[in-house]
Tab-separated table of C-alpha atoms in Angstrom:
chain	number	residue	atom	x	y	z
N	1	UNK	CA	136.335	67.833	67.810
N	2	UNK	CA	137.697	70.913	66.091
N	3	UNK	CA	134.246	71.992	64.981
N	4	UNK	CA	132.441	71.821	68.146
N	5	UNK	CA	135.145	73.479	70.042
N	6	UNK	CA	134.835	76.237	68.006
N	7	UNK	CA	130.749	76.182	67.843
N	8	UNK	CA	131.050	75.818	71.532
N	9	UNK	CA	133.774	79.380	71.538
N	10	UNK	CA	131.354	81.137	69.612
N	11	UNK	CA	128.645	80.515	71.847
N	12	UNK	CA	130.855	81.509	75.191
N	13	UNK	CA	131.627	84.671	73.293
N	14	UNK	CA	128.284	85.119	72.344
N	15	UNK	CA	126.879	84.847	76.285
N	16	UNK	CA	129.933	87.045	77.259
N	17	UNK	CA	129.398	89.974	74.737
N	18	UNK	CA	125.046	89.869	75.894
N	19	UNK	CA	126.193	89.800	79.549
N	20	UNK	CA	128.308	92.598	78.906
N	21	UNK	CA	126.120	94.725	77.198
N	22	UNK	CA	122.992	93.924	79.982
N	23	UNK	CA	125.432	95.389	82.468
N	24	UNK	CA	126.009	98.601	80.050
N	25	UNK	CA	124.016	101.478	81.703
N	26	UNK	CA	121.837	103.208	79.069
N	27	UNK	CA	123.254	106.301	77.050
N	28	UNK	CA	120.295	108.544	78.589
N	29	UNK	CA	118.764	108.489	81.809
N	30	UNK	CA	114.683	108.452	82.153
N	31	UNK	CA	114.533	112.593	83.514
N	32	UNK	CA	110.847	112.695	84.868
N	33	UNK	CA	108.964	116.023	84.136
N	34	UNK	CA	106.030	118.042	85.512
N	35	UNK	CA	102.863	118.302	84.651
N	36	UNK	CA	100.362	120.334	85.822
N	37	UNK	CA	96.490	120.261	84.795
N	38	UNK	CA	94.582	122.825	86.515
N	39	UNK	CA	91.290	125.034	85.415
N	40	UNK	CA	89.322	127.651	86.893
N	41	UNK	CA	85.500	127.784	86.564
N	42	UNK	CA	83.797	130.789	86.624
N	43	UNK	CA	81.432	131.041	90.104
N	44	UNK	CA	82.813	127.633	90.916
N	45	UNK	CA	85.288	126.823	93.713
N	46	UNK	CA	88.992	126.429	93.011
N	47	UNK	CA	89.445	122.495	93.131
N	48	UNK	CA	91.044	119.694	90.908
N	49	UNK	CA	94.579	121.616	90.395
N	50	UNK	CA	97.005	118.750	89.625
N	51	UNK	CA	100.301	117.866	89.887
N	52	UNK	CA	101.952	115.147	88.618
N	53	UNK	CA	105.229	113.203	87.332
N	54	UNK	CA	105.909	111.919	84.208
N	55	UNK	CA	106.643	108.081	84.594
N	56	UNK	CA	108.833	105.945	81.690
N	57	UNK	CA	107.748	104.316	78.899
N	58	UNK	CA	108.264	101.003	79.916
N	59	UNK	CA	106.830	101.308	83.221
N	60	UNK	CA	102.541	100.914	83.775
N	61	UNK	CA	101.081	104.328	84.294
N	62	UNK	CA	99.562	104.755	87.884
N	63	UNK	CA	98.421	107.592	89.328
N	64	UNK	CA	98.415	107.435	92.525
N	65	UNK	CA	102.428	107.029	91.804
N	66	UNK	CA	102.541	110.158	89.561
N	67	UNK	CA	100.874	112.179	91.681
N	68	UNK	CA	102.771	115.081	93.789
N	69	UNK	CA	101.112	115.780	96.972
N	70	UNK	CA	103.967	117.780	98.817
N	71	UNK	CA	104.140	120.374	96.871
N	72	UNK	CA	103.049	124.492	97.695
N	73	UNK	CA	100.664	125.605	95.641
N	74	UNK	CA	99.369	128.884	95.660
N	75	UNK	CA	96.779	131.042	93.859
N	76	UNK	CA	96.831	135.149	93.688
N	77	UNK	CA	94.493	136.753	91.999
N	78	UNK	CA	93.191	140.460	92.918
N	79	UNK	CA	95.807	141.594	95.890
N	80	UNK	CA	94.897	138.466	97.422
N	81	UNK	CA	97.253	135.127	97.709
N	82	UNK	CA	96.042	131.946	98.958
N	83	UNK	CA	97.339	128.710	99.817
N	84	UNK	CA	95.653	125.172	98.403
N	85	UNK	CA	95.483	121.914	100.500
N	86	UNK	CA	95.589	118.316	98.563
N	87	UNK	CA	92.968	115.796	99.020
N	88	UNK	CA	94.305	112.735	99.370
N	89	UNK	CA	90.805	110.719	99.989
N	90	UNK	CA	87.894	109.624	98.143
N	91	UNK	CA	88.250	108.509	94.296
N	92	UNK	CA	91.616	108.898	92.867
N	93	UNK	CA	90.723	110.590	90.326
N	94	UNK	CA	89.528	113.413	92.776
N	95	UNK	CA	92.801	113.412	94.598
N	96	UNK	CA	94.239	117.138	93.573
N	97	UNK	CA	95.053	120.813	95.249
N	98	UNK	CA	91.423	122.549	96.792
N	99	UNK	CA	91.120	125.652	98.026
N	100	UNK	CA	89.278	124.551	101.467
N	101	UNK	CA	87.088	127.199	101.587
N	102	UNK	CA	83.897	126.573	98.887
N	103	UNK	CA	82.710	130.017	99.839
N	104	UNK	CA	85.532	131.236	97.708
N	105	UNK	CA	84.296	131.136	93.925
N	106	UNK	CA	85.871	132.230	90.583
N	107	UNK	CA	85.609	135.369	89.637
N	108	UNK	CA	84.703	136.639	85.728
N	109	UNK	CA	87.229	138.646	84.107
N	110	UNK	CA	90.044	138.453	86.645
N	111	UNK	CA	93.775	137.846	86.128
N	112	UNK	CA	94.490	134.711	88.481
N	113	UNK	CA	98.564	133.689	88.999
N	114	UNK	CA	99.715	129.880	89.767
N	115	UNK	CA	102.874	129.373	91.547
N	116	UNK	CA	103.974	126.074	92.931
N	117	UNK	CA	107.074	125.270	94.992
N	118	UNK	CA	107.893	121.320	94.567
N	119	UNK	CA	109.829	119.747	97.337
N	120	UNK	CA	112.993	119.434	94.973
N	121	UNK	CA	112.583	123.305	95.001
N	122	UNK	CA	111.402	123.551	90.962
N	123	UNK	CA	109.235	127.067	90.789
N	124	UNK	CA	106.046	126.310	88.240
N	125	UNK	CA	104.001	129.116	87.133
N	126	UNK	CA	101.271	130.120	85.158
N	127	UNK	CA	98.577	132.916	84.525
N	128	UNK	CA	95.307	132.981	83.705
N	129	UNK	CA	92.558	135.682	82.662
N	130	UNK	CA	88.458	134.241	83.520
N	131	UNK	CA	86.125	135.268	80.628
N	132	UNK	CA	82.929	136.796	81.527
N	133	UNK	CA	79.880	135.360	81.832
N	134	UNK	CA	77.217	134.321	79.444
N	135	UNK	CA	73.629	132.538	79.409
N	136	UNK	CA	71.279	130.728	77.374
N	137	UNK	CA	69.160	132.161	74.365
N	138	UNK	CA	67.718	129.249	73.018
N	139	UNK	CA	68.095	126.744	75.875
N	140	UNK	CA	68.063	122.593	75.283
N	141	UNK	CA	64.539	121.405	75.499
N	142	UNK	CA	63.759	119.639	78.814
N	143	UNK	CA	63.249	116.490	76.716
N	144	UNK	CA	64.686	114.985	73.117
N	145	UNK	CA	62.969	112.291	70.929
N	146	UNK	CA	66.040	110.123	69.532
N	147	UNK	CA	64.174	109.378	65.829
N	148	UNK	CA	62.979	106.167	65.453
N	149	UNK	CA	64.979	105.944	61.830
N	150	UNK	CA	68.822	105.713	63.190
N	151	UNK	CA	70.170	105.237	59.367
N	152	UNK	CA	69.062	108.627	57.535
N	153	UNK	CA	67.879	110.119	60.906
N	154	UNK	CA	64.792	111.814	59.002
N	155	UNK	CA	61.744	111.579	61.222
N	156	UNK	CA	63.030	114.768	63.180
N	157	UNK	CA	65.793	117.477	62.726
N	158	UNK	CA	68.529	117.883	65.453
N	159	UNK	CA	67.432	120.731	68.243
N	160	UNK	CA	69.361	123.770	68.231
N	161	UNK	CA	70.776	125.782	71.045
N	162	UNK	CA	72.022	129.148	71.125
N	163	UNK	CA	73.310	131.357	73.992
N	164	UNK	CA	74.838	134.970	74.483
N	165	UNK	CA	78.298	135.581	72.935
N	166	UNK	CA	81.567	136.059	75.222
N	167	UNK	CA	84.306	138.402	74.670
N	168	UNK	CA	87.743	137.220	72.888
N	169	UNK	CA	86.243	133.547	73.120
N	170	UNK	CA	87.189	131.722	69.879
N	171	UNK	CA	85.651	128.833	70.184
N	172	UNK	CA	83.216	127.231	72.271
N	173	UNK	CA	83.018	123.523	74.168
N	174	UNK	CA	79.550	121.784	73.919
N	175	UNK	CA	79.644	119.240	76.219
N	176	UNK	CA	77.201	116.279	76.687
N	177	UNK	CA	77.194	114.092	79.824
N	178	UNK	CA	75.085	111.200	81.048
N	179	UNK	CA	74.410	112.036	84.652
N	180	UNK	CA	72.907	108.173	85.386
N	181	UNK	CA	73.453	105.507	83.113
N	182	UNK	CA	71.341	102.629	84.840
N	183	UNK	CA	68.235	104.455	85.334
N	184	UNK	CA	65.611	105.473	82.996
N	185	UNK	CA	62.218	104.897	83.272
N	186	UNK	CA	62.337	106.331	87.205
N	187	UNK	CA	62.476	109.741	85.133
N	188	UNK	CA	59.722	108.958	83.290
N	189	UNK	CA	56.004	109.961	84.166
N	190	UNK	CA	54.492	107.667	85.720
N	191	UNK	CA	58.003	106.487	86.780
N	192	UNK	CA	58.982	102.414	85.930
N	193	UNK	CA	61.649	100.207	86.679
N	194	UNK	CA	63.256	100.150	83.108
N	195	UNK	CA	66.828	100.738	82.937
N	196	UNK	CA	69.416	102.598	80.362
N	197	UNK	CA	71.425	101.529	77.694
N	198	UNK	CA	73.651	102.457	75.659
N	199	UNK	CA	72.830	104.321	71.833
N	200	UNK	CA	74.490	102.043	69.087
N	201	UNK	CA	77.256	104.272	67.508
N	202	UNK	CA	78.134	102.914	64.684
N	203	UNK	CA	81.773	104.914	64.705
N	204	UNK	CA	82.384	102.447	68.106
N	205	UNK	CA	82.387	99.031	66.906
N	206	UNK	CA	84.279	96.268	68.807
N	207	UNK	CA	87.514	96.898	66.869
N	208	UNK	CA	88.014	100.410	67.967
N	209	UNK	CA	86.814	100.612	71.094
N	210	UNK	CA	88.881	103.077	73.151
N	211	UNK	CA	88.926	104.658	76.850
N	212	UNK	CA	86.712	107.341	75.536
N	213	UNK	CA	84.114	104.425	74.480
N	214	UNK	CA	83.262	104.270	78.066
N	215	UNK	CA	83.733	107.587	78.772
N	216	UNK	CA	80.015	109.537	80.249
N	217	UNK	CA	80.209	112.542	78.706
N	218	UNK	CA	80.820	113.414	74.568
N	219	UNK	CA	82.182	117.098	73.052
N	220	UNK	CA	82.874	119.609	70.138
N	221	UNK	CA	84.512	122.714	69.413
N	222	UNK	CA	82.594	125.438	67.337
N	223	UNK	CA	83.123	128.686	66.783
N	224	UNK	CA	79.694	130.208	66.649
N	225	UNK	CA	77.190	130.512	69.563
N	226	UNK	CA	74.604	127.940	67.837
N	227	UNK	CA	74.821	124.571	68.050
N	228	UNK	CA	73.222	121.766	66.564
N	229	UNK	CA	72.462	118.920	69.737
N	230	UNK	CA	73.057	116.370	66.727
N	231	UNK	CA	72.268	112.617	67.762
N	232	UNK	CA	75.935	110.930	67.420
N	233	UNK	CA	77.002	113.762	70.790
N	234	UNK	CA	74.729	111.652	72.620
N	235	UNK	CA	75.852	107.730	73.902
N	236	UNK	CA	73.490	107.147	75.650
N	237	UNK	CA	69.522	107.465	76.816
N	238	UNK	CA	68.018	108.830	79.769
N	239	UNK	CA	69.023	112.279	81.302
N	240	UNK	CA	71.898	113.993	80.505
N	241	UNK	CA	73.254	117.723	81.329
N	242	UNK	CA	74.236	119.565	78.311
N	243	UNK	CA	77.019	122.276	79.092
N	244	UNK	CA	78.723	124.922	76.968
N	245	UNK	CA	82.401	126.358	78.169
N	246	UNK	CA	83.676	129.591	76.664
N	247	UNK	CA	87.436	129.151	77.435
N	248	UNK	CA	90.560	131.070	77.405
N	249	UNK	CA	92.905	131.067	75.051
N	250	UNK	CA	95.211	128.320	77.852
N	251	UNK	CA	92.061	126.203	77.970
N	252	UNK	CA	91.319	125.849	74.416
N	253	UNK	CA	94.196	125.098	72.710
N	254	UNK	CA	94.869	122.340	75.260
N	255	UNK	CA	91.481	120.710	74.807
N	256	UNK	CA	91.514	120.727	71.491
N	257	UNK	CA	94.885	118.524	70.966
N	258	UNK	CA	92.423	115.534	72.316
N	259	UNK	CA	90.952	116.323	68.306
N	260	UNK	CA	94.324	115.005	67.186
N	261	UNK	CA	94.288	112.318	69.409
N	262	UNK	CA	96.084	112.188	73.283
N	263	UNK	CA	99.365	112.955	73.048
N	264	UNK	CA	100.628	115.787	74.711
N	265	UNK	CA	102.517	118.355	72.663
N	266	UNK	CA	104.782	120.211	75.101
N	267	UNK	CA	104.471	123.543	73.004
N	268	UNK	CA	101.129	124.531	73.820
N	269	UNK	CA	101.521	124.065	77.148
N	270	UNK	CA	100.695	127.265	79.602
N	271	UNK	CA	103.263	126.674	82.375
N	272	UNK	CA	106.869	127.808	82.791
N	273	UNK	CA	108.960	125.261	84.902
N	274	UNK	CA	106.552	122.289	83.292
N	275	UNK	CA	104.327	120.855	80.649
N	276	UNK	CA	100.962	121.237	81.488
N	277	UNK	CA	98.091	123.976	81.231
N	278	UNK	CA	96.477	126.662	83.565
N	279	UNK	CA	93.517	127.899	82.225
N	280	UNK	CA	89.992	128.989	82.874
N	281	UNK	CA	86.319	128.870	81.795
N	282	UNK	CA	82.808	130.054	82.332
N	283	UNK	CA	79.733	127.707	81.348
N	284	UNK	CA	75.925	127.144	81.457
N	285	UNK	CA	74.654	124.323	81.970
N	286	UNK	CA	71.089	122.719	81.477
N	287	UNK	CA	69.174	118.638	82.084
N	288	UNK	CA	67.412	117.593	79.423
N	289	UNK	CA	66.048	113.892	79.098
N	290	UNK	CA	66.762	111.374	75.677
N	291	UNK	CA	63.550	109.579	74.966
N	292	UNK	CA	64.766	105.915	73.675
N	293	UNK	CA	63.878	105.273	69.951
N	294	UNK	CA	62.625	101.475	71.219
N	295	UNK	CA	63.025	99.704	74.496
């Protein structure tokens, strides 16, 4: 009798003491942040400036909750200050701040200024200088032969492009992207009805497949203006648009965190009032066509 009476005031002590300490409030509030993600193409409109808040840990990430739509966002570059509108239709990913008027392109070599107001009246800024422009030398080829020996890759020697260098630029982005990845043989001449697929990567197995495994488009960093188009850039067949970015100083040293994997550190950002980056770019851009190695 003893015994369980005092198993059974344990227990009530136990329930007590978790009951009490569910009720506890935590020593530190979640304090959402901002974020901003917004970049500037050279002869481009200005589109796809982001806002967003930070959401906890424990919570699933959505964005359409995170992001800010009420916000005032405005650009001033040259004497001139205008005032961006947020799309709030169409994919969510394309749901940012647009400058209406597509007439309106980025200018090379211009200082451009971000200010935006949020509804709980925190000021975010940021600045921003284009580099110029640039253009091919050695363009890619309109079309590229994958080898047909995809161990020691020796039946041909990867293509090399070159193009004109840019001011200041320390590093360039080479950029490949699949532009369709069910069709393939309608590109062909005479066109057929056989479709894409996917190259084997041997760095993607099943194990490690990540949210950049289905990801269109590939990268690197260099800094020289000649590139090797080597075959692992490439995921899959059919045509693709290779595109080089010379970025600012803002733009690059966000992009290249995503070498070290995607977190976020908070001192390279580009903002004041916020985490985030407002940079700026110039590119060229060229189609060229990857012949499959077998059907």
């Amino acid at each position: 009798m003893g015994k369980n009476f005092k198993i059974n005031f344990l227990g009530l002590l136990l329930t007590i003491s978790l009951f009490v300490s569910c009720e506890d409030k935590p020593p530190t509030d979640y304090v959402p942040q901002y974020y901003v993600e917004a970049f500037l193409i050279v002869d481009e409109p200005i589109d796809m400036i982001k806002l967003l808040r930070t959401q906890p840990v424990q919570d699933s990430f959505r964005l359409s909750k995170a992001l800010v739509k009420d916000a005032t966002v405005k650009i001033r570059f040259n004497e001139n200050e205008i005032t961006l509108t947020f799309r709030d239709t169409g994919n969510i990913d394309n749901r940012a701040y647009f400058y209406p008027d597509t007439s309106l392109k980025v200018l090379p070599n211009t200082k451009y200024d971000l200010e935006i107001i949020t509804s709980d009246n925190i000021k975010i800024t940021g600045t921003t200088l284009t580099p110029n422009r640039f253009e091919w030398v050695i363009p890619p080829p309109d079309t590229l032969y994958y080898p047909k020996d995809t161990v020691n890759f020796t039946d041909q020697k990867p293509f090399v492009i070159k193009w004109s260098p840019v001011q200041n630029t320390l590093y360039y982005l080479v950029v490949s992207k699949c532009i369709d990845t069910l069709g393939y043989g309608e590109y062909l001449v005479p066109p057929n009805n056989e479709k894409n697929r996917r190259i084997f990567n041997p760095f993607e197995n099943e194990g490690r497949r990540t949210r950049d495994y289905f990801d269109l488009s590939n990268w690197d960093g260099i800094p020289h203006i000649e590139y090797p188009l080597y075959w692992l850039l490439f995921k899959w067949f059919g045509i693709h648009k290779i595109i080089v970015f010379a970025p600012d100083f803002n733009f690059l040293r966000w992009v290249l965190q995503q070498f070290r994997g995607s977190q976020i550190n908070p001192l390279l950002s580009s903002v004041n009032g916020a985490i985030g980056v407002f940079g700026s770019a110039s590119k060229i851009e060229k189609k060229t066509f990857i012949v499959k190695n077998q059907p």
